[in-house]
Amino acid sequence: MRRITKMGFAAILALSTSLSAAYVQPIPFSKKISGNTVKSVNSNYYMPVISWGDVLFAIDNKKLFPSGIKLVDNPIQQINDVIAGKTPFIRQTVGSGVMIVDTLNNLGVEMEVFHSVSDSNGGDVIVSKTNKIKSLDDLKKMKTSGEKPTIAIQYGGPHIGWLVQLLDSVGMTVNDVNIKFTEELFGNNSPETAITEDNSIDMAFVISTSAAMITEGEYAIPNVKVLTSTKVMNKAITDVIYVRKDWADANRDQLQKIRRAYLDSIKDVKNKSLVNESAKMLFGDGEQAIADFEGLISEIKFHNEEASNKFLFSPTNPNNLTNKVAKITTSFRVLGLISSDVKIKPYNWDVAVSNSAKIRELDTAKTAQLEREVAQLDNAGQGQVIFKKKIYFSPNQSVFSDVEYAKDFEEAIKLSSTYGGAILKVVGNVDPSLVRAWSKAVEFKEQGNDSGLDKVEAYLLKTTGERQNFRSKSVNLIKSDYNMIRNSAKTISKERANSVKRALVEYAKKQNFDLDASRLVVIGEGGDSPVYDKPANQDQFRANIRVEFQITNYNAELDTFSNVQDF
Amino acid sequence: MKTLVKILLVFSMIIGLSSAKDLDPTLDKNVFIIFDDSGSMDGLYNSRIDRARKATQSFIQDLDPNINLGIVALNAGLVEGLSKIGNKQNYLKSKIAILNASGGTYIGDRLEYVNQVLKRQKELQAGYGEYIIVIVTDGEASDENKMYLEVEKAINQGFLIKTIGLDIKQHKLQKVTSFISAETSNQLVQEMKKAISPEIKSVSSFEPQNF
């Protein structure tokens, strides 16, 4: 089962006298299947479902399958049934699907993805021990220092592809980490017991109910906090349905009907009778089961036709099926999870998909509203910066050529896509020297420190050519000029960040990358956030003059997006 | 035809090069004029109020239409809240034209109002932008204590205050704000323009600080 209720988890913890984290070896699924004689798909096939929200669509349309639907969470069982001809379908995430397709390909069975069902949107979480890893930046720093974090994750489970994407987003590969594979997703022998019991574990991939248990409340483990989730990395786990190509080609019309039926069923997600039946299938009887199912689907973004076609076919989508599989396959080979280079194609639906990149921007009023909202949340300490990337420029630079900054722009666009649920802040910073000097002038004046004032005056005379006569000015006059300098610094830094944002959007258009620019928020820090408060040399001086891309998570829903369609 | 295409291309390039400020309302400049229409501004020929009116009208005429401008008089009930000048120049000039000199010099009271308006505007602009208060006056405030209080508030909120003294060389505000003196309406216009366009130097290379 992919999901469990909070009560269920608590019960497991309460009843278990000793939860143990036993690890398993990463081997291809081919070493675990029971037979290798491939049979034709028989006419009494069934549709497999797993413990996920689309079970509702399957129930709604079970008449389309001669033998109805069956709950088969075990991927090995699904493989065995495809080989035996009991079903032409595999129902999995892209990641675990790669392992399955590797096994079937080796037996001469070709599988393609005929439909994408959904993206996980908060139901899956990565937790970490904060003494080692507080943010994704810390993970990156470990690579630089040569330290390898140890990660617990379910073998062959829904998170395995996500691991690869996470590492890729911080410039790491599976060679930069130690991985301990668990048998289960939750409960005993799972990543959450691993992080609880094994001191060597630094990070664990868990489901949301498990994350809530181990980070808050009575079962919370000290120093274990949420690092990120699929609310932020909202394209990380895509659920799809694979189909045997031989059967699909011979039954194209029927397959088309199935896809259409699944898409039509999206409007029925609140249908009480379907919800009740789905809850019963996954969680058993009772009100709690229904509540759990409703909780489950609240953390899923179902794909409508546009989203599914974009995932399967759009060449401008950095998170399309082909790109995802390519990244995952390379890493899975290294880990020994697959034995061949797996290539997975979408089934050929002859869909016309635009070759022009999709760029979304907010209008001026909404942009200003978003900036205000983000500023308020930041002031309340509610933004969590999970990743930073810096680009540097010269003191008076106002143009950002895509030739010079191509690599940085491409990385920012990919980060924005990978962390689609986050806000990408474009933060401008200018040299803080003048702001600091004037701040010191105010401080020295308030203290009555004439010698300090003279030093600042000498500095300003040398750098700006203007004598300030601080000794004869009142503190309010000096403060007023300080305000002017500070406001000017904030304005210049915001103008530069605006220029970078515009250059980034133009680059995405030119290079044909999809970009949800509505989630780009421009901020001008002025000289308020220097890397070096008092630069000691030219290098440190230049290091302060930068624009940072900051992937920032806000737990609260942003009002600006309340009526905005999914990207 | 080719010439027309070339002209259009050049025009579109110019549009494309428009500054980031033009497109970002949070970076708007906000200017508030506090106009002294107290009794001492009166006179027969080329009075202070005549010169102040003429200068302010000329100032408004030449202002960048994208600036947010507000004007309050100390007495006559003239309160034009902050808004984009746009094509409101003639309207604003007509409001200035009917101002007469009469009453006290309640600078503190007007500053209180201006502070509230600018504070709200700064929130709307997410903390960015410029906020400049220009006080045109010919005498000391009737509400001095309040004036000092409100000046302090303005400074603590990050606003700039410039005082232009008409026919006076000194004013108590010069202890706490930037003060300049003017006599003719031309001089007054020039000082008002300078007040809202402070020249800010920048540092383009490293220089160590020993403090």
CSV table of N, CA and C in Angstrom, one decimal, chain A residues 220-334:
chain,number,residue,atom,x,y,z
A,220,ALA,N,7.6,12.6,17.2
A,220,ALA,CA,8.6,13.4,16.5
A,220,ALA,C,10.0,13.0,16.9
A,221,ILE,N,10.9,12.9,15.9
A,221,ILE,CA,12.3,12.7,16.2
A,221,ILE,C,13.0,14.0,16.3
A,222,PRO,N,13.8,14.2,17.3
A,222,PRO,CA,14.5,15.5,17.4
A,222,PRO,C,15.4,15.7,16.2
A,223,ASN,N,15.5,16.9,15.7
A,223,ASN,CA,16.4,17.3,14.6
A,223,ASN,C,16.0,16.8,13.3
A,224,VAL,N,14.9,16.1,13.2
A,224,VAL,CA,14.4,15.7,11.8
A,224,VAL,C,13.3,16.6,11.4
A,225,LYS,N,13.6,17.2,10.2
A,225,LYS,CA,12.6,18.2,9.7
A,225,LYS,C,12.4,17.9,8.2
A,226,VAL,N,11.3,18.5,7.7
A,226,VAL,CA,11.0,18.4,6.2
A,226,VAL,C,12.1,19.2,5.5
A,227,LEU,N,12.7,18.6,4.5
A,227,LEU,CA,13.7,19.2,3.6
A,227,LEU,C,13.0,19.8,2.4
A,228,THR,N,12.1,19.0,1.8
A,228,THR,CA,11.3,19.5,0.7
A,228,THR,C,10.2,18.4,0.4
A,229,SER,N,9.3,18.7,-0.5
A,229,SER,CA,8.2,17.8,-0.7
A,229,SER,C,7.8,18.0,-2.2
A,230,THR,N,6.8,17.1,-2.6
A,230,THR,CA,6.3,17.2,-3.9
A,230,THR,C,5.3,18.4,-4.1
A,231,LYS,N,5.1,19.1,-3.0
A,231,LYS,CA,4.3,20.3,-3.1
A,231,LYS,C,5.2,21.4,-3.8
A,232,VAL,N,6.5,21.3,-3.5
A,232,VAL,CA,7.5,22.2,-4.0
A,232,VAL,C,8.0,21.7,-5.4
A,233,MET,N,8.5,20.4,-5.3
A,233,MET,CA,9.0,19.7,-6.5
A,233,MET,C,7.8,19.0,-7.2
A,234,ASN,N,6.9,19.9,-7.7
A,234,ASN,CA,5.6,19.4,-8.1
A,234,ASN,C,5.5,18.6,-9.4
A,235,LYS,N,6.7,18.3,-10.0
A,235,LYS,CA,6.7,17.5,-11.2
A,235,LYS,C,7.6,16.3,-11.0
A,236,ALA,N,7.9,16.1,-9.7
A,236,ALA,CA,9.0,15.1,-9.4
A,236,ALA,C,8.4,13.6,-9.6
A,237,ILE,N,7.2,13.4,-9.2
A,237,ILE,CA,6.7,12.0,-9.2
A,237,ILE,C,5.4,12.0,-10.1
A,238,THR,N,5.6,11.5,-11.3
A,238,THR,CA,4.5,11.4,-12.2
A,238,THR,C,4.0,10.0,-12.3
A,239,ASP,N,2.7,9.8,-12.1
A,239,ASP,CA,2.1,8.4,-12.3
A,239,ASP,C,1.6,8.3,-13.7
A,240,VAL,N,1.9,7.1,-14.3
A,240,VAL,CA,1.6,6.8,-15.7
A,240,VAL,C,1.0,5.4,-15.8
A,241,ILE,N,0.5,5.2,-17.0
A,241,ILE,CA,0.0,3.8,-17.3
A,241,ILE,C,0.8,3.4,-18.5
A,242,TYR,N,1.5,2.3,-18.4
A,242,TYR,CA,2.2,1.7,-19.5
A,242,TYR,C,1.3,0.6,-20.2
A,243,VAL,N,1.6,0.4,-21.4
A,243,VAL,CA,0.8,-0.6,-22.1
A,243,VAL,C,1.8,-1.4,-23.0
A,244,ARG,N,1.5,-2.7,-23.2
A,244,ARG,CA,2.2,-3.6,-24.1
A,244,ARG,C,2.0,-3.0,-25.5
A,245,LYS,N,3.0,-2.7,-26.2
A,245,LYS,CA,2.8,-2.1,-27.6
A,245,LYS,C,2.1,-3.1,-28.5
A,246,ASP,N,2.5,-4.4,-28.4
A,246,ASP,CA,1.8,-5.3,-29.4
A,246,ASP,C,0.3,-5.3,-29.2
A,247,TRP,N,-0.2,-5.3,-27.9
A,247,TRP,CA,-1.6,-5.2,-27.7
A,247,TRP,C,-2.2,-3.9,-28.1
A,248,ALA,N,-1.5,-2.8,-27.8
A,248,ALA,CA,-1.9,-1.5,-28.0
A,248,ALA,C,-2.2,-1.3,-29.5
A,249,ASP,N,-1.2,-1.7,-30.3
A,249,ASP,CA,-1.4,-1.5,-31.8
A,249,ASP,C,-2.6,-2.3,-32.3
A,250,ALA,N,-2.8,-3.4,-31.7
A,250,ALA,CA,-4.0,-4.3,-32.2
A,250,ALA,C,-5.3,-3.8,-31.6
A,251,ASN,N,-5.2,-2.9,-30.6
A,251,ASN,CA,-6.5,-2.5,-29.9
A,251,ASN,C,-6.5,-1.0,-29.7
A,252,ARG,N,-6.1,-0.3,-30.7
A,252,ARG,CA,-5.9,1.1,-30.6
A,252,ARG,C,-7.2,1.8,-30.2
A,253,ASP,N,-8.3,1.5,-30.8
A,253,ASP,CA,-9.6,2.1,-30.5
A,253,ASP,C,-10.0,1.9,-29.1
A,254,GLN,N,-9.8,0.7,-28.6
A,254,GLN,CA,-10.1,0.4,-27.2
A,254,GLN,C,-9.3,1.2,-26.3
A,255,LEU,N,-8.0,1.3,-26.6
A,255,LEU,CA,-7.0,2.0,-25.8
A,255,LEU,C,-7.4,3.5,-25.7
A,256,GLN,N,-7.8,4.0,-26.9
A,256,GLN,CA,-8.3,5.4,-27.0
A,256,GLN,C,-9.5,5.6,-26.1
A,257,LYS,N,-10.4,4.7,-26.1
A,257,LYS,CA,-11.6,4.8,-25.2
A,257,LYS,C,-11.2,4.8,-23.8
A,258,ILE,N,-10.2,4.0,-23.4
A,258,ILE,CA,-9.8,4.0,-22.0
A,258,ILE,C,-9.2,5.3,-21.6
A,259,ARG,N,-8.4,5.8,-22.5
A,259,ARG,CA,-7.7,7.1,-22.1
A,259,ARG,C,-8.8,8.2,-22.0
A,260,ARG,N,-9.7,8.2,-22.9
A,260,ARG,CA,-10.7,9.3,-22.9
A,260,ARG,C,-11.6,9.1,-21.6
A,261,ALA,N,-11.9,7.9,-21.3
A,261,ALA,CA,-12.7,7.6,-20.1
A,261,ALA,C,-12.0,8.1,-18.8
A,262,TYR,N,-10.7,7.9,-18.7
A,262,TYR,CA,-9.9,8.4,-17.6
A,262,TYR,C,-9.9,9.9,-17.5
A,263,LEU,N,-9.8,10.5,-18.6
A,263,LEU,CA,-9.8,12.0,-18.7
A,263,LEU,C,-11.1,12.5,-18.3
A,264,ASP,N,-12.2,11.9,-18.8
A,264,ASP,CA,-13.5,12.3,-18.5
A,264,ASP,C,-13.9,12.2,-17.0
A,265,SER,N,-13.2,11.2,-16.3
A,265,SER,CA,-13.5,10.9,-14.9
A,265,SER,C,-13.0,11.9,-14.0
A,266,ILE,N,-12.1,12.8,-14.5
A,266,ILE,CA,-11.5,13.8,-13.6
A,266,ILE,C,-12.6,14.7,-13.0
A,267,LYS,N,-13.6,14.9,-13.7
A,267,LYS,CA,-14.7,15.8,-13.2
A,267,LYS,C,-15.5,15.1,-12.1
A,268,ASP,N,-15.3,13.8,-11.9
A,268,ASP,CA,-16.1,13.0,-10.9
A,268,ASP,C,-15.3,12.8,-9.6
A,269,VAL,N,-14.2,13.5,-9.4
A,269,VAL,CA,-13.4,13.2,-8.2
A,269,VAL,C,-14.1,13.5,-6.9
A,270,LYS,N,-15.2,14.3,-7.0
A,270,LYS,CA,-15.9,14.6,-5.8
A,270,LYS,C,-17.2,13.7,-5.7
A,271,ASN,N,-17.4,12.9,-6.6
A,271,ASN,CA,-18.5,12.0,-6.6
A,271,ASN,C,-18.5,11.1,-5.4
A,272,LYS,N,-19.5,11.3,-4.5
A,272,LYS,CA,-19.5,10.6,-3.2
A,272,LYS,C,-19.4,9.1,-3.4
A,273,SER,N,-20.2,8.6,-4.3
A,273,SER,CA,-20.2,7.1,-4.4
A,273,SER,C,-18.9,6.6,-4.8
A,274,LEU,N,-18.3,7.2,-5.8
A,274,LEU,CA,-17.0,6.8,-6.3
A,274,LEU,C,-15.9,7.0,-5.2
A,275,VAL,N,-16.0,8.0,-4.5
A,275,VAL,CA,-15.0,8.3,-3.4
A,275,VAL,C,-15.2,7.2,-2.3
A,276,ASN,N,-16.4,6.8,-2.0
A,276,ASN,CA,-16.6,5.8,-1.0
A,276,ASN,C,-16.1,4.5,-1.4
A,277,GLU,N,-16.3,4.1,-2.7
A,277,GLU,CA,-15.9,2.9,-3.2
A,277,GLU,C,-14.3,2.8,-3.3
A,278,SER,N,-13.7,3.9,-3.7
A,278,SER,CA,-12.3,4.0,-3.8
A,278,SER,C,-11.7,3.9,-2.4
A,279,ALA,N,-12.3,4.6,-1.4
A,279,ALA,CA,-11.8,4.5,0.0
A,279,ALA,C,-11.8,3.1,0.5
A,280,LYS,N,-12.9,2.4,0.2
A,280,LYS,CA,-13.1,1.0,0.7
A,280,LYS,C,-12.0,0.1,0.1
A,281,MET,N,-11.8,0.3,-1.2
A,281,MET,CA,-10.8,-0.5,-1.9
A,281,MET,C,-9.4,-0.4,-1.3
A,282,LEU,N,-9.0,0.9,-1.0
A,282,LEU,CA,-7.7,1.1,-0.5
A,282,LEU,C,-7.5,1.0,1.0
A,283,PHE,N,-8.5,1.5,1.7
A,283,PHE,CA,-8.3,1.7,3.2
A,283,PHE,C,-9.3,0.9,4.0
A,284,GLY,N,-10.3,0.3,3.4
A,284,GLY,CA,-11.3,-0.5,4.2
A,284,GLY,C,-12.6,0.4,4.4
A,285,ASP,N,-13.4,-0.1,5.4
A,285,ASP,CA,-14.7,0.5,5.6
A,285,ASP,C,-14.5,1.7,6.6
A,286,GLY,N,-15.6,2.6,6.5
A,286,GLY,CA,-15.7,3.6,7.6
A,286,GLY,C,-15.4,5.0,7.2
A,287,GLU,N,-15.7,5.9,8.0
A,287,GLU,CA,-15.5,7.3,7.8
A,287,GLU,C,-14.1,7.7,7.7
A,288,GLN,N,-13.3,7.0,8.5
A,288,GLN,CA,-11.8,7.4,8.5
A,288,GLN,C,-11.2,7.0,7.1
A,289,ALA,N,-11.6,5.9,6.6
A,289,ALA,CA,-11.1,5.5,5.3
A,289,ALA,C,-11.5,6.5,4.2
A,290,ILE,N,-12.7,7.0,4.3
A,290,ILE,CA,-13.1,8.1,3.3
A,290,ILE,C,-12.3,9.3,3.5
A,291,ALA,N,-12.1,9.7,4.8
A,291,ALA,CA,-11.3,10.9,5.1
A,291,ALA,C,-9.9,10.7,4.6
A,292,ASP,N,-9.3,9.5,4.7
A,292,ASP,CA,-8.0,9.3,4.3
A,292,ASP,C,-7.9,9.4,2.7
A,293,PHE,N,-8.9,8.8,2.1
A,293,PHE,CA,-8.9,8.9,0.6
A,293,PHE,C,-9.0,10.4,0.1
A,294,GLU,N,-9.9,11.1,0.8
A,294,GLU,CA,-10.0,12.5,0.4
A,294,GLU,C,-8.7,13.3,0.7
A,295,GLY,N,-8.0,12.9,1.8
A,295,GLY,CA,-6.7,13.5,2.0
A,295,GLY,C,-5.7,13.1,1.0
A,296,LEU,N,-5.8,11.9,0.5
A,296,LEU,CA,-4.9,11.4,-0.5
A,296,LEU,C,-5.1,12.2,-1.8
A,297,ILE,N,-6.3,12.4,-2.3
A,297,ILE,CA,-6.5,13.1,-3.6
A,297,ILE,C,-6.3,14.6,-3.4
A,298,SER,N,-6.3,15.1,-2.2
A,298,SER,CA,-6.0,16.5,-2.0
A,298,SER,C,-4.5,16.8,-2.3
A,299,GLU,N,-3.7,15.7,-2.3
A,299,GLU,CA,-2.3,15.9,-2.5
A,299,GLU,C,-1.9,15.4,-3.9
A,300,ILE,N,-2.8,15.4,-4.8
A,300,ILE,CA,-2.5,14.9,-6.2
A,300,ILE,C,-3.0,16.0,-7.1
A,301,LYS,N,-2.2,16.2,-8.2
A,301,LYS,CA,-2.7,17.1,-9.3
A,301,LYS,C,-3.0,16.2,-10.5
A,302,PHE,N,-4.2,15.9,-10.8
A,302,PHE,CA,-4.5,15.0,-11.9
A,302,PHE,C,-4.2,15.7,-13.2
A,303,HIS,N,-3.8,15.0,-14.2
A,303,HIS,CA,-3.5,15.5,-15.5
A,303,HIS,C,-4.8,15.6,-16.3
A,304,ASN,N,-5.1,16.8,-16.8
A,304,ASN,CA,-6.1,16.9,-17.8
A,304,ASN,C,-5.5,16.6,-19.2
A,305,GLU,N,-6.2,16.7,-20.2
A,305,GLU,CA,-5.7,16.3,-21.5
A,305,GLU,C,-4.5,17.1,-21.9
A,306,GLU,N,-4.6,18.4,-21.7
A,306,GLU,CA,-3.5,19.3,-22.0
A,306,GLU,C,-2.2,18.9,-21.3
A,307,ALA,N,-2.4,18.7,-20.0
A,307,ALA,CA,-1.2,18.4,-19.1
A,307,ALA,C,-0.6,17.0,-19.5
A,308,SER,N,-1.5,16.1,-19.8
A,308,SER,CA,-1.0,14.8,-20.2
A,308,SER,C,-0.3,14.8,-21.5
A,309,ASN,N,-0.8,15.5,-22.5
A,309,ASN,CA,-0.2,15.6,-23.8
A,309,ASN,C,1.2,16.4,-23.7
A,310,LYS,N,1.2,17.4,-22.8
A,310,LYS,CA,2.4,18.1,-22.6
A,310,LYS,C,3.5,17.2,-22.0
A,311,PHE,N,3.1,16.4,-21.0
A,311,PHE,CA,4.0,15.5,-20.4
A,311,PHE,C,4.5,14.4,-21.4
A,312,LEU,N,3.6,13.9,-22.2
A,312,LEU,CA,4.0,12.8,-23.1
A,312,LEU,C,4.8,13.3,-24.3
A,313,PHE,N,4.3,14.5,-24.9
A,313,PHE,CA,4.8,14.9,-26.2
A,313,PHE,C,5.5,16.2,-26.4
A,314,SER,N,5.4,17.1,-25.4
A,314,SER,CA,5.9,18.4,-25.7
A,314,SER,C,7.4,18.5,-25.6
A,315,PRO,N,8.0,18.9,-26.7
A,315,PRO,CA,9.5,19.0,-26.7
A,315,PRO,C,10.0,20.2,-25.9
A,316,THR,N,9.1,21.1,-25.5
A,316,THR,CA,9.6,22.3,-24.7
A,316,THR,C,9.5,22.1,-23.2
A,317,ASN,N,8.9,21.0,-22.8
A,317,ASN,CA,8.7,20.7,-21.4
A,317,ASN,C,9.9,20.0,-20.8
A,318,PRO,N,10.7,20.7,-20.0
A,318,PRO,CA,11.9,20.0,-19.5
A,318,PRO,C,11.6,18.8,-18.6
A,319,ASN,N,10.4,18.6,-18.2
A,319,ASN,CA,10.0,17.5,-17.4
A,319,ASN,C,9.1,16.5,-18.1
A,320,ASN,N,9.3,16.5,-19.5
A,320,ASN,CA,8.5,15.5,-20.2
A,320,ASN,C,9.0,14.1,-20.0
A,321,LEU,N,8.3,13.1,-20.5
A,321,LEU,CA,8.6,11.7,-20.3
A,321,LEU,C,10.0,11.4,-20.7
A,322,THR,N,10.3,11.8,-22.0
A,322,THR,CA,11.6,11.4,-22.5
A,322,THR,C,12.8,12.0,-21.7
A,323,ASN,N,12.7,13.2,-21.3
A,323,ASN,CA,13.8,13.8,-20.4
A,323,ASN,C,13.9,13.1,-19.1
A,324,LYS,N,12.7,12.8,-18.5
A,324,LYS,CA,12.7,12.2,-17.2
A,324,LYS,C,13.4,10.8,-17.3
A,325,VAL,N,12.9,10.1,-18.3
A,325,VAL,CA,13.5,8.7,-18.4
A,325,VAL,C,15.0,8.7,-18.6
A,326,ALA,N,15.4,9.6,-19.5
A,326,ALA,CA,16.8,9.7,-19.8
A,326,ALA,C,17.7,9.9,-18.5
A,327,LYS,N,17.2,10.9,-17.7
A,327,LYS,CA,18.0,11.2,-16.4
A,327,LYS,C,18.0,9.9,-15.5
A,328,ILE,N,16.8,9.3,-15.4
A,328,ILE,CA,16.6,8.2,-14.4
A,328,ILE,C,17.4,7.0,-14.9
A,329,THR,N,17.4,6.7,-16.2
A,329,THR,CA,18.1,5.5,-16.7
A,329,THR,C,19.6,5.5,-16.4
A,330,THR,N,20.2,6.7,-16.6
A,330,THR,CA,21.7,6.7,-16.4
A,330,THR,C,22.0,6.4,-15.0
A,331,SER,N,21.2,6.9,-14.0
A,331,SER,CA,21.5,6.7,-12.6
A,331,SER,C,21.2,5.3,-12.2
A,332,PHE,N,20.1,4.8,-12.8
A,332,PHE,CA,19.7,3.4,-12.4
A,332,PHE,C,20.7,2.4,-12.8
A,333,ARG,N,21.3,2.7,-14.0
A,333,ARG,CA,22.4,1.7,-14.4
A,333,ARG,C,23.6,1.7,-13.4
A,334,VAL,N,23.9,2.9,-12.9
A,334,VAL,CA,25.0,3.0,-11.9
A,334,VAL,C,24.6,2.3,-10.7
